[in-house]
Coordinates of C-alpha atoms in Angstrom, one line a residue:
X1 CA 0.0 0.0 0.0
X2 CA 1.5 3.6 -0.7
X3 CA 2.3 5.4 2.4
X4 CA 1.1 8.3 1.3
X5 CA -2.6 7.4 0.9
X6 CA -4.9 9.4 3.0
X7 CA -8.8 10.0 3.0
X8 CA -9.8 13.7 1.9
X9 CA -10.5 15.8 5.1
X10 CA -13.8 15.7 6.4
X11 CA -14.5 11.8 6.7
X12 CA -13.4 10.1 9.4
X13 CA -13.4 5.7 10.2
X14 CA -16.4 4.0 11.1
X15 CA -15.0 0.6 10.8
X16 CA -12.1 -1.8 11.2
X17 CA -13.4 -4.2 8.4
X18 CA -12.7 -3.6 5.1
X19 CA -16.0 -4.5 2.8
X20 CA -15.7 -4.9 -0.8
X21 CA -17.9 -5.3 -3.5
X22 CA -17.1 -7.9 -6.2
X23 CA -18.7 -4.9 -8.5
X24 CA -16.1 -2.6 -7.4
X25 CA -13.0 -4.8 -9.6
X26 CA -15.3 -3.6 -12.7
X27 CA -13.7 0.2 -12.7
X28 CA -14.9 2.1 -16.0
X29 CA -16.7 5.2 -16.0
X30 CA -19.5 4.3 -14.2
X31 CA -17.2 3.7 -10.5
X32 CA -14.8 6.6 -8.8
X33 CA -12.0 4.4 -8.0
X34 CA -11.5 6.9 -5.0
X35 CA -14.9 6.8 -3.7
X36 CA -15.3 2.7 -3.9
X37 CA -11.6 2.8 -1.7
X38 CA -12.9 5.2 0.8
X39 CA -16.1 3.1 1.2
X40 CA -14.4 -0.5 1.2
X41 CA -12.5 1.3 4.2
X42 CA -15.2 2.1 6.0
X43 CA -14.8 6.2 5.7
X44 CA -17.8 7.8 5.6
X45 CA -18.5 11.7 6.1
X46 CA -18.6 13.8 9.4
X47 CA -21.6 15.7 8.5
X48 CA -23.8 13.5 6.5
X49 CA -26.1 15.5 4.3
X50 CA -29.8 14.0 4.2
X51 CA -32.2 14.6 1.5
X52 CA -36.0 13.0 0.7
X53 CA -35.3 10.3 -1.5
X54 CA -36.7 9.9 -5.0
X55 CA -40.8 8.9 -5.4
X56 CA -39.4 5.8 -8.1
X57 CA -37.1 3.1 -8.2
X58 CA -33.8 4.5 -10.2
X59 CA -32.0 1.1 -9.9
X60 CA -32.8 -0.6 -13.4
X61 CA -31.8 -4.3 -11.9
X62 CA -34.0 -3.4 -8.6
X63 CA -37.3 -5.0 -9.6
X64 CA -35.9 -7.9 -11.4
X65 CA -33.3 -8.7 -8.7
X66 CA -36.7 -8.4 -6.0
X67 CA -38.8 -10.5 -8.4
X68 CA -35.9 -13.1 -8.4
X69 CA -35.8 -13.1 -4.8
X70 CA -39.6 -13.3 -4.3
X71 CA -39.7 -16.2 -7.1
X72 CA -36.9 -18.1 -5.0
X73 CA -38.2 -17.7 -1.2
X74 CA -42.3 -18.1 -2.6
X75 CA -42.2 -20.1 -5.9
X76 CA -43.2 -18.5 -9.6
X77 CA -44.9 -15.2 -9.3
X78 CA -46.5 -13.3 -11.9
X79 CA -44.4 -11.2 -14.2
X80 CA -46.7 -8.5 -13.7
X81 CA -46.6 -8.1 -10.0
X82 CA -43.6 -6.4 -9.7
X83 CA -43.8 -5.6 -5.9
X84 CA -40.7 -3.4 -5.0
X85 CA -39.9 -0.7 -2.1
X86 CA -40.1 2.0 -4.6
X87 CA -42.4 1.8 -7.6
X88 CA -40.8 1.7 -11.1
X89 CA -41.5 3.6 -14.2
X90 CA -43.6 2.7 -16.9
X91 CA -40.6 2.0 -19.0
X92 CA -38.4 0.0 -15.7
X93 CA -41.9 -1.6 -15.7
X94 CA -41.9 -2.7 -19.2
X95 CA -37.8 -3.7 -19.4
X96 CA -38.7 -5.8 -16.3
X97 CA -41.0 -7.6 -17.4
X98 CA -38.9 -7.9 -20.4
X99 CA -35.9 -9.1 -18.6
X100 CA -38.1 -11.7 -16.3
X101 CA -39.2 -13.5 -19.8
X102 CA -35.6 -13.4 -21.3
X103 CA -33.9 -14.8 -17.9
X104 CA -36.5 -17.6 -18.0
X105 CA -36.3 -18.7 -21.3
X106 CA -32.0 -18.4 -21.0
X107 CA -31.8 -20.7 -18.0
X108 CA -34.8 -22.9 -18.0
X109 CA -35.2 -25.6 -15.1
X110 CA -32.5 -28.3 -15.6
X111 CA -33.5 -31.3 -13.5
X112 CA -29.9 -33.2 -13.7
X113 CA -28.3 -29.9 -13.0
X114 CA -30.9 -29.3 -9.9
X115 CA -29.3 -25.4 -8.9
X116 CA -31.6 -23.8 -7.2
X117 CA -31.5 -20.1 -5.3
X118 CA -29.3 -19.9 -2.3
X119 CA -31.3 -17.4 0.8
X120 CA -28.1 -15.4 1.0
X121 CA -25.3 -14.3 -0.8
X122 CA -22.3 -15.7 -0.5
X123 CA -19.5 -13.9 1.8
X124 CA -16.0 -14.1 1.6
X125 CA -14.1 -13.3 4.7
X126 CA -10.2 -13.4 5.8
X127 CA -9.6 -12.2 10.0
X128 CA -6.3 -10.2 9.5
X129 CA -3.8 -12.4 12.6
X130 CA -1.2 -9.9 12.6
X131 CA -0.2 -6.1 11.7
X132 CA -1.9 -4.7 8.6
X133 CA -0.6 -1.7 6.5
X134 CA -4.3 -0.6 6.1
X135 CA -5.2 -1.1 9.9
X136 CA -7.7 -3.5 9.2
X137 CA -9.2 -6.5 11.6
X138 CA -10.6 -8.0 8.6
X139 CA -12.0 -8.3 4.9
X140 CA -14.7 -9.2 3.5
X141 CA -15.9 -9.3 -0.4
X142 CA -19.1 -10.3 -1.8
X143 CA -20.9 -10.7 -5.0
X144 CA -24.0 -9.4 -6.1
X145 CA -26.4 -11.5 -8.9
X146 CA -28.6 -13.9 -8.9
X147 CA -26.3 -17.1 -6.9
X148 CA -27.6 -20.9 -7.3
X149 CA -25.8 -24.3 -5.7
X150 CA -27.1 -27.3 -6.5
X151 CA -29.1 -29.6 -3.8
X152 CA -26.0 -31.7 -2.6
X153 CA -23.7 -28.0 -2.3
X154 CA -21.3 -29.2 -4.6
X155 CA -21.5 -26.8 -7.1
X156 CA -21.9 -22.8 -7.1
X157 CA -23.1 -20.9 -10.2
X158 CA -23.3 -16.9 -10.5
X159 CA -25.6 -15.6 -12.4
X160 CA -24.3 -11.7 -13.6
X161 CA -27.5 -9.8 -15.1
X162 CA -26.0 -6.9 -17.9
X163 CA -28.6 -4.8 -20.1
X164 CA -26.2 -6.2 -23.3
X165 CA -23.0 -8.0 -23.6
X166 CA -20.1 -5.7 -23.6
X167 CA -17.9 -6.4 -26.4
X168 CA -14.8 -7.3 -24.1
X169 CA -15.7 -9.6 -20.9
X170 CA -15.5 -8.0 -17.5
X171 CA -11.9 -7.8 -15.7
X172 CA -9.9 -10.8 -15.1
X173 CA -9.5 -9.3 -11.2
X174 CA -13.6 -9.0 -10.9
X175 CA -13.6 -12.6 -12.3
X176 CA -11.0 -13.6 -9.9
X177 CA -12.4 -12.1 -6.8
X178 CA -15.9 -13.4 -7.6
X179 CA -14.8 -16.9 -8.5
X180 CA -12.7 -16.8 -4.6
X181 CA -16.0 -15.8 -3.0
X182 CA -17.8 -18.7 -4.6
X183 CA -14.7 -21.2 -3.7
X184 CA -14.3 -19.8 -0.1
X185 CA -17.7 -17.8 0.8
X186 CA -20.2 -18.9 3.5
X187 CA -22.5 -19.9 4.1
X188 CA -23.2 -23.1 3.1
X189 CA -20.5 -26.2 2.2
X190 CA -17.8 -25.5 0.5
X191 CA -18.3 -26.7 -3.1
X192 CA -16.5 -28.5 -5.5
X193 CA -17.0 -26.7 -8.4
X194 CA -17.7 -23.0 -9.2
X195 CA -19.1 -21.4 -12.2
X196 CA -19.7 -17.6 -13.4
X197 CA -21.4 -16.6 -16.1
X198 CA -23.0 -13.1 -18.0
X199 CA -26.2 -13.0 -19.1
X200 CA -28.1 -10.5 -21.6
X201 CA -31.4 -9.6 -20.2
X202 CA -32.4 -7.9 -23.7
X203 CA -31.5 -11.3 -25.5
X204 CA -31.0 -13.7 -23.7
X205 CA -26.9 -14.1 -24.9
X206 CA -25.2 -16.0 -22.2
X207 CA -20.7 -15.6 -21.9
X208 CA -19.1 -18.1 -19.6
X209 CA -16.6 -16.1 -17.0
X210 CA -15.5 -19.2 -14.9
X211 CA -15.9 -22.8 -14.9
X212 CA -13.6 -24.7 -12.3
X213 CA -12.3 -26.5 -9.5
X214 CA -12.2 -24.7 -5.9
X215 CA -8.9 -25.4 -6.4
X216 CA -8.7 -23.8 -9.6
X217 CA -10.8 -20.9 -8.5
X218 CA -8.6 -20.0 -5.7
X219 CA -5.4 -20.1 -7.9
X220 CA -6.9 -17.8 -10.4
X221 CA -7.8 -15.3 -7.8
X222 CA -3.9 -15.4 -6.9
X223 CA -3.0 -14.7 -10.2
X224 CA -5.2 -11.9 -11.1
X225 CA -7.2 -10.6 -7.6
X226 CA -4.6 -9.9 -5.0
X227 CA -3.2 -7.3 -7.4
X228 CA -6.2 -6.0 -8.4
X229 CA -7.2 -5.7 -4.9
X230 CA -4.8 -3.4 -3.5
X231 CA -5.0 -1.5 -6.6
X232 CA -8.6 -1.2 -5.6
X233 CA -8.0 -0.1 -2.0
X234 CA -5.1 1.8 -2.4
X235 CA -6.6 3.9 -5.3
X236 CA -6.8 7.8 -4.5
X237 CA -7.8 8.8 -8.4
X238 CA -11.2 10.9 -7.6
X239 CA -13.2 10.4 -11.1
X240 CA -15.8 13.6 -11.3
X241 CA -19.4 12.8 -13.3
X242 CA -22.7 11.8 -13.2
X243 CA -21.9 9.8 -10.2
X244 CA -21.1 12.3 -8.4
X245 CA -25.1 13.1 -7.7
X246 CA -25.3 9.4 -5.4
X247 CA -21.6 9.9 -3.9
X248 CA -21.6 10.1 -0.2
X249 CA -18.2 11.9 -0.7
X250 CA -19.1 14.5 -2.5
X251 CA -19.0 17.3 0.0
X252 CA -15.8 16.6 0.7
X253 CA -14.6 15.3 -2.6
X254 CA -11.1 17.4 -4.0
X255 CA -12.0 17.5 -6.8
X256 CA -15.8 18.1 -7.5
X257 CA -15.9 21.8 -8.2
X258 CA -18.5 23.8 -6.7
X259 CA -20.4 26.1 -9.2
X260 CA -23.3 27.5 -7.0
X261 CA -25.9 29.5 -9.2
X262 CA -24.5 28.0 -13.1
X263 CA -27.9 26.9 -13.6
X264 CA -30.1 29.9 -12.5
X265 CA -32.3 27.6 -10.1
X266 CA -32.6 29.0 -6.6
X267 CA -34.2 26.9 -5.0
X268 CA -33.2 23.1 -4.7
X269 CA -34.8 19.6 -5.6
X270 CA -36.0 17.2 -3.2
X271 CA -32.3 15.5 -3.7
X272 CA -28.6 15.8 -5.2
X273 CA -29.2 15.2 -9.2
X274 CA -27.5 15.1 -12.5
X275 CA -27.9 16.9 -15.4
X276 CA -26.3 17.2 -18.9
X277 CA -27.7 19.2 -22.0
X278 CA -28.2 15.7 -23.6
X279 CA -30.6 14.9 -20.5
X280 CA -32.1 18.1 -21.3
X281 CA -32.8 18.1 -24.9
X282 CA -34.4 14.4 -24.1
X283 CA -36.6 15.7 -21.4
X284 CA -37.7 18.7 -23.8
X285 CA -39.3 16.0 -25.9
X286 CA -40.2 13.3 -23.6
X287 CA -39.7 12.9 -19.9
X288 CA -40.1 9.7 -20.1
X289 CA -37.6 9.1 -22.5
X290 CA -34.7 11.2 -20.8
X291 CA -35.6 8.9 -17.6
X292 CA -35.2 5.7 -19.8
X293 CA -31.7 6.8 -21.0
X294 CA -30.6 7.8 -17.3
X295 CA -31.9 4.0 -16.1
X296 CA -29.4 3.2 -19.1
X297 CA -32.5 0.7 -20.7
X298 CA -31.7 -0.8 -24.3
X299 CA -31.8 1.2 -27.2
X300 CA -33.1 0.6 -30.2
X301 CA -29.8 -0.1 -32.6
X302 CA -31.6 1.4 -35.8
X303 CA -31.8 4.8 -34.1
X304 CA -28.7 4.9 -31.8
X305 CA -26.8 3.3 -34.7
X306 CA -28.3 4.7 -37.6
X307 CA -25.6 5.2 -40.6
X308 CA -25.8 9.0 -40.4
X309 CA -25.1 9.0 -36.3
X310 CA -22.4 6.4 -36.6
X311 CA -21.3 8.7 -39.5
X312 CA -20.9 11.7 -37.2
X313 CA -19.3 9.6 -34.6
X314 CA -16.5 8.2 -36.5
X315 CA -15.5 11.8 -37.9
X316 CA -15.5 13.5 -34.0
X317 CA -13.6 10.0 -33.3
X318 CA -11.3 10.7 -36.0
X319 CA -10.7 14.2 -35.5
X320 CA -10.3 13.5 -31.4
X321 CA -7.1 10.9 -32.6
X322 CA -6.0 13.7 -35.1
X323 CA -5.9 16.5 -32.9
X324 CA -4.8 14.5 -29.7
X325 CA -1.0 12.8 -30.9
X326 CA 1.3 14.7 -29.5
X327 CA 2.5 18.0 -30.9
X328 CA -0.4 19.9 -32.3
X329 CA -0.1 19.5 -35.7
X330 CA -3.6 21.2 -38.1
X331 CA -5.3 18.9 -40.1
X332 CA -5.4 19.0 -44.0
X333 CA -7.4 18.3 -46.6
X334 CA -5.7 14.8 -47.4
X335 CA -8.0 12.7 -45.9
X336 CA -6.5 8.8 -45.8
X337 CA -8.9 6.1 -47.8
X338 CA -9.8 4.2 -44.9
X339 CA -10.0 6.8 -42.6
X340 CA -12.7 5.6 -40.6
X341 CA -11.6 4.3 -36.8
X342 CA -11.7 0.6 -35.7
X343 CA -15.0 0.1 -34.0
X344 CA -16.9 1.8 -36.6
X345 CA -18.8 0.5 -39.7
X346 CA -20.0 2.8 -42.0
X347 CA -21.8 2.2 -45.7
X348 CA -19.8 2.9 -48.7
X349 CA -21.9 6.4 -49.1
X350 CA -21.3 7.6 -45.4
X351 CA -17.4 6.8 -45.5
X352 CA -17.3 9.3 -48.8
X353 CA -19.5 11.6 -47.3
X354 CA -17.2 11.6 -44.4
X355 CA -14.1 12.1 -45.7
X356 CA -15.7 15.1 -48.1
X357 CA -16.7 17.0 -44.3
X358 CA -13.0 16.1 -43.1
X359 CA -11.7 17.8 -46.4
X360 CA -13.6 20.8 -45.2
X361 CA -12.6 20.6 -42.0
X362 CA -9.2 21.0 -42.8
X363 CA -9.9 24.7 -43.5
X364 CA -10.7 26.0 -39.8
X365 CA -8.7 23.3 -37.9
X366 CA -8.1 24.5 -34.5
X367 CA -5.0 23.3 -34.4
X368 CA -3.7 26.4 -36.4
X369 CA -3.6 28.0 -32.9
X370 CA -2.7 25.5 -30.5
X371 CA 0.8 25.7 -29.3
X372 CA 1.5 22.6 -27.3
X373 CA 0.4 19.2 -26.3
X374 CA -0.9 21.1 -22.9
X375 CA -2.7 23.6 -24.8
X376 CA -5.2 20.9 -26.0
X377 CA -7.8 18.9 -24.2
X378 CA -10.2 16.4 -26.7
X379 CA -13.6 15.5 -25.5
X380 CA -13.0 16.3 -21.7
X381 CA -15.0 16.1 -19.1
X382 CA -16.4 19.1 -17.0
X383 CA -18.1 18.4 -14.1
X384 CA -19.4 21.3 -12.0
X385 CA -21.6 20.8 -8.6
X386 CA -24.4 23.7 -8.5
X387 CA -24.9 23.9 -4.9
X388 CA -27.9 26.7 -5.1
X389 CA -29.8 24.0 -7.3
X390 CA -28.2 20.5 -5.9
X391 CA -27.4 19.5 -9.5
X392 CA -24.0 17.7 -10.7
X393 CA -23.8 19.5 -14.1
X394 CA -21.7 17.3 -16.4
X395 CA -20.2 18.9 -20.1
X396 CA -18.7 17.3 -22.4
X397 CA -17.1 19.8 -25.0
X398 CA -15.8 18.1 -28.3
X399 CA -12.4 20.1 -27.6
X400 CA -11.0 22.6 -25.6
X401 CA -7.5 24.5 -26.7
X402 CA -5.8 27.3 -25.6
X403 CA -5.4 30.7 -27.2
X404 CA -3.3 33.5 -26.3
X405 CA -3.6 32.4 -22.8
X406 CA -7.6 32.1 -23.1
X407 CA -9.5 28.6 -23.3
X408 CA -12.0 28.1 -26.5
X409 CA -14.6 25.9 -26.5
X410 CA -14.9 24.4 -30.0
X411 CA -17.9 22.3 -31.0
X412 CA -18.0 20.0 -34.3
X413 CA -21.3 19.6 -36.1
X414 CA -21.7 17.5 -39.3
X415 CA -24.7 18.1 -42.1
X416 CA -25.1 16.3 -45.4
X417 CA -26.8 19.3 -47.2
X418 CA -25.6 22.5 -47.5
X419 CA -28.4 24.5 -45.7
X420 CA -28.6 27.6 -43.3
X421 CA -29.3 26.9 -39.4
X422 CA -32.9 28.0 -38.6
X423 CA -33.4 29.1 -35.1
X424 CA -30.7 31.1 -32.8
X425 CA -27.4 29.0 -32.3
X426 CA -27.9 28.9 -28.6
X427 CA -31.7 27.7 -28.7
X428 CA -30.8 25.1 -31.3
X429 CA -28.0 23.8 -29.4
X430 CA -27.6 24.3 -25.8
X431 CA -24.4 23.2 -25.3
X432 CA -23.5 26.6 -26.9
X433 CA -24.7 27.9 -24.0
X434 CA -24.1 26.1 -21.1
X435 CA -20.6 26.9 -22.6
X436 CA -21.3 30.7 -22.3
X437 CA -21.9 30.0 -18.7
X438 CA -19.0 28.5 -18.2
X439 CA -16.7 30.8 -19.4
X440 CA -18.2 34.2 -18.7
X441 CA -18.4 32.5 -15.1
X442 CA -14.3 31.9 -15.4
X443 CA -14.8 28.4 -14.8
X444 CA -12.4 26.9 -17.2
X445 CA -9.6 29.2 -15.8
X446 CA -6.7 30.6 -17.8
X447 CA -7.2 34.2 -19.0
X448 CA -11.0 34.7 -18.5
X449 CA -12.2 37.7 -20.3
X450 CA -10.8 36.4 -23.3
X451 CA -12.3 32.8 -23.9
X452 CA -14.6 32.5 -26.8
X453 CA -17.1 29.6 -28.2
X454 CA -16.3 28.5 -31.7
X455 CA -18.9 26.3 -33.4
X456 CA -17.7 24.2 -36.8
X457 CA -20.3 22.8 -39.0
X458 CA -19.1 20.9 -41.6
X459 CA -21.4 20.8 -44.6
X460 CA -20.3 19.1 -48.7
X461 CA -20.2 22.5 -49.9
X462 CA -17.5 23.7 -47.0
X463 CA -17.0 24.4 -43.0
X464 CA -18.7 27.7 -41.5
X465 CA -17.1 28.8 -38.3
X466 CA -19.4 30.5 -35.9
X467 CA -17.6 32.8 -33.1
X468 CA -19.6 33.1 -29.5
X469 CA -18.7 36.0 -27.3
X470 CA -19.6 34.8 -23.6
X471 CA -18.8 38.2 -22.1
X472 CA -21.4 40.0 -24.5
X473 CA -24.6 40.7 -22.2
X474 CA -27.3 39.7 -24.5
X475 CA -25.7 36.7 -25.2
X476 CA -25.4 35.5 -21.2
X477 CA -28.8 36.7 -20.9
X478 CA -30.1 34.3 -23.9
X479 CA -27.6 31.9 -22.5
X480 CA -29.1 31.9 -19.0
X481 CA -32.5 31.9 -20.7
X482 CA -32.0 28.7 -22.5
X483 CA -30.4 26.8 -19.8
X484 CA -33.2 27.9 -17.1
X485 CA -35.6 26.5 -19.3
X486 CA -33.7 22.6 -19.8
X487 CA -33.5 22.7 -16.0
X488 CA -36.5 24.1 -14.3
X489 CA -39.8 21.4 -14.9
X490 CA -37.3 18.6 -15.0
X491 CA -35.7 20.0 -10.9
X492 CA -39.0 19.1 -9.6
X493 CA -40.3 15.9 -12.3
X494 CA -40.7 13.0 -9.6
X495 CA -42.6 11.1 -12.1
X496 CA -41.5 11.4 -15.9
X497 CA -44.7 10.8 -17.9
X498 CA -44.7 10.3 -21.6
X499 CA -45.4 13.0 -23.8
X500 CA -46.5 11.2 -27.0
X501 CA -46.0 12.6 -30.7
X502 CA -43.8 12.7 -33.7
X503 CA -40.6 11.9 -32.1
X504 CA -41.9 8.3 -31.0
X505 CA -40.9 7.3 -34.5
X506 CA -37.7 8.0 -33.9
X507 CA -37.2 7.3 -29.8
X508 CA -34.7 4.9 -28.9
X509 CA -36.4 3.5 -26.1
X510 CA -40.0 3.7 -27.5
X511 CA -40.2 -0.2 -27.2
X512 CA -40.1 0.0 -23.3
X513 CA -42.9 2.7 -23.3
X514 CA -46.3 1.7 -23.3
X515 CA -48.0 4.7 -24.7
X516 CA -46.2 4.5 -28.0
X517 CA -48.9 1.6 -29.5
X518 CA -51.2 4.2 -28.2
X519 CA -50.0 7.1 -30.3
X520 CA -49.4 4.7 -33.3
X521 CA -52.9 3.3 -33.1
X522 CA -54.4 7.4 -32.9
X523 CA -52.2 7.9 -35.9

């Protein structure tokens, strides 16, 4: 462990015991390694802030996780009772129900297999016997899915529900650490044999994580969990975003900037939330649909994968890798063949297309200005905590470079026709000015009466490059306008109800709504 860990002021040590979470070995952006280290230690804030909870169930595995458990203590219960602590959404209600029939049909009942439900999660536990560089009496990890044994306890099987599988399969060190607390975890007899595997609750996909001996299972956790472990506990890398709205820590966090009046609100929600001008846009249309995309539910591929999005995603992807090696070097109008990134597949039509707005691009390339490697910053994250509002405002700027001492804030927009924008900039597209917030506030730093907002569209017939002044009053005002508006219904929204019309056609999570046969039926 490195000596020079220490929690952030403002916590202090509730417990001797250090309790991890299997989930925690998972990492990516959805975890603050920081936060799951402080937690596992048993650190938890001096002044804990309480706030009324939220009317519905924002846990997308809660009610099929409690339907499991109900199924496994009473027998089969209707998919349609979903009986749960906090009610769910239409649309949880819907995936649920979805998710019940697609876990059913991917592990029906095997007699000669005979694996039934276990009443309690396995525990693994280790009593430290002598010194321990994290002062700890003991640790514990446990897992968290659906866990079966068969009659005789000779073999273990977890279960790992995920909305899709990824592409890559989890961690070796979560594997490792959830295959030991299968070999070693009580209660129950030790088994014989453990098994882990993924399942796809939207299709039923199954991806083996583990099959093996006790013995093998406790060797592979050698291999690949001790190291991951400490990596895990020892961690002090604070990871600002969305997250940020549930984290116990983040009064005291280092790093979680405070920002109070960004959003114009005075007057705070029932709780901490998150917010991001994606969220907003979404809500605009449909609350029901932004609530859907915050519980992370499926999405239809044809719309979140359509050729013209993928299109749009491959060029920022592109121009992200462009601008990002090294020295800043500005793009030109020699576009490579195959210049679209690995993980993208685009048609034939979409790659020239592509290449013919990179061509253009060439002509207002930022990097004309940059300077140095430091002076650039692609796709970064801002995170800013609105403490008037209680809102965890989370940006996400295609690029930010540095001018003449002054940070611009450059957005990339792709068309396929040459064609004039229609209403204001700012209305049209409220990251422009969420941006203007932002840096007339002097939240970016560096010389802060000079930043500026450029915004690039790239169209066939060439790239227009639009200039935002923050620091011009009727521009903030508009700015201020615009954002107020995202934010204010949306604060106080405890219930998210559908708003059918036109854009159910295109909705991405229209198929876990139940009002779209209803507004397809009217039409």
């Amino acid at each position: 462990m490195p000596e020079s860990w220490l929690p952030p002021e403002g916590v202090r040590r509730t417990s001797n015991v250090i309790k991890v979470s299997v989930g925690m070995f998972k990492g990516g952006d959805f975890r603050c390694p920081a936060a799951d280290a402080l937690k596992a230690r048993g650190y938890r804030p001096v002044q804990a802030v309480r706030r009324r909870q939220e009317q519905l169930e924002h846990f997308a595995f809660g009610p099929f996780m409690t339907v499991c458990d109900a199924r496994g203590r009473d027998g089969d219960e209707a998919a349609g009772g979903l009986r749960t602590a906090k009610p769910p959404h239409d649309g949880l209600r819907q995936w649920t129900v979805h998710a019940l029939a697609t876990y059913a049909a991917a592990f029906p009942e095997d007699p000669d297999l005979a694996l039934s439900e276990v009443d309690s999660p396995w525990r693994y536990s280790h009593v430290v016997t002598g010194a321990d560089p994290r002062g700890a009496e003991e640790y514990q990890l446990t897992v968290w899915g659906r866990c079966l044994q068969s009659r005789d306890g000779t073999v273990r099987e977890l279960r790992l529900p995920v909305n899709r599988l990824g592409r890559k399969p989890p961690p070796d060190g979560f594997v490792a650490a959830a295959a030991l607390v299968l070999a070693e975890g009580v209660p129950g007899p030790l088994p014989e044999r453990v098994r882990i595997v993924e399942f796809a609750l939207l299709d039923g996909k199954v991806r083996p994580l583990f099959d093996g001996t006790r013995t093998e299972a406790i060797a592979h956790y050698r291999a690949h969990g001790r190291a991951a472990l400490a990596a895990l506990l020892d961690s002090q890398e604070y990871r600002a975003g969305a997250l940020c709205a549930d984290c116990p820590y983040a009064s005291v966090c280092p790093v979680l900037r405070r920002s109070p009046g960004l959003l114009g609100i005075d007057e705070p929600g029932r709780r901490r939330r998150w917010w991001s001008v994606t969220n907003g846009r979404n809500y605009r249309v449909c609350p029901a649909r932004d609530h859907m995309r915050r519980l992370h539910l499926p999405a239809a591929d044809e719309v979140e994968h359509a050729a013209a999005v993928d299109r749009g995603r491959a060029l920022h992807a592109y121009l992200a890798e462009r601008h990002g090696g090294g020295s800043p070097r500005p793009c030109t109008a020699r576009v490579p063949e195959q210049w679209v990134p690995e993980g993208f597949e685009l048609p034939e039509a979409e790659r020239a297309l592509g290449a013919e707005l990179l061509r253009s691009h060439a002509a207002v390339c930022p990097m004309r200005l940059a300077r140095a490697a430091a002076d650039v910053r692609n796709e970064p994250r801002i995170v800013r905590h609105d403490t008037a509002a209680e809102v965890v405002v989370v940006a996400k700027p295609d690029l930010l470079y540095r001018d003449g001492g002054a940070w611009v804030w450059r957005e990339t927009k792709t068309a396929a026709r040459d064609r004039s924008l229609g209403r204001p900039l700012l209305e049209q597209y409220p990251q422009l000015a969420l941006a203007v917030l932002l840096l007339a506030r002097g939240d970016l730093g560096g010389a802060p009466d000079r930043g500026r907002i450029e915004f690039e569209v790239l169209r066939p017939g060439g790239a227009d490059l639009e200039i935002i002044d923050p620091f011009v009053p009727a521009v903030r005002a508009m700015a201020e306008q615009v954002v107020r508006g995202l934010v204010h219904c949306w604060l106080r929204d405890e219930e998210y109800p559908a708003r059918p019309g036109a854009a159910c056609a295109r909705c991405e999570t229209a198929r876990w709504c139940s009002n779209r046969p209803a507004f397809q039926v009217a039409r």
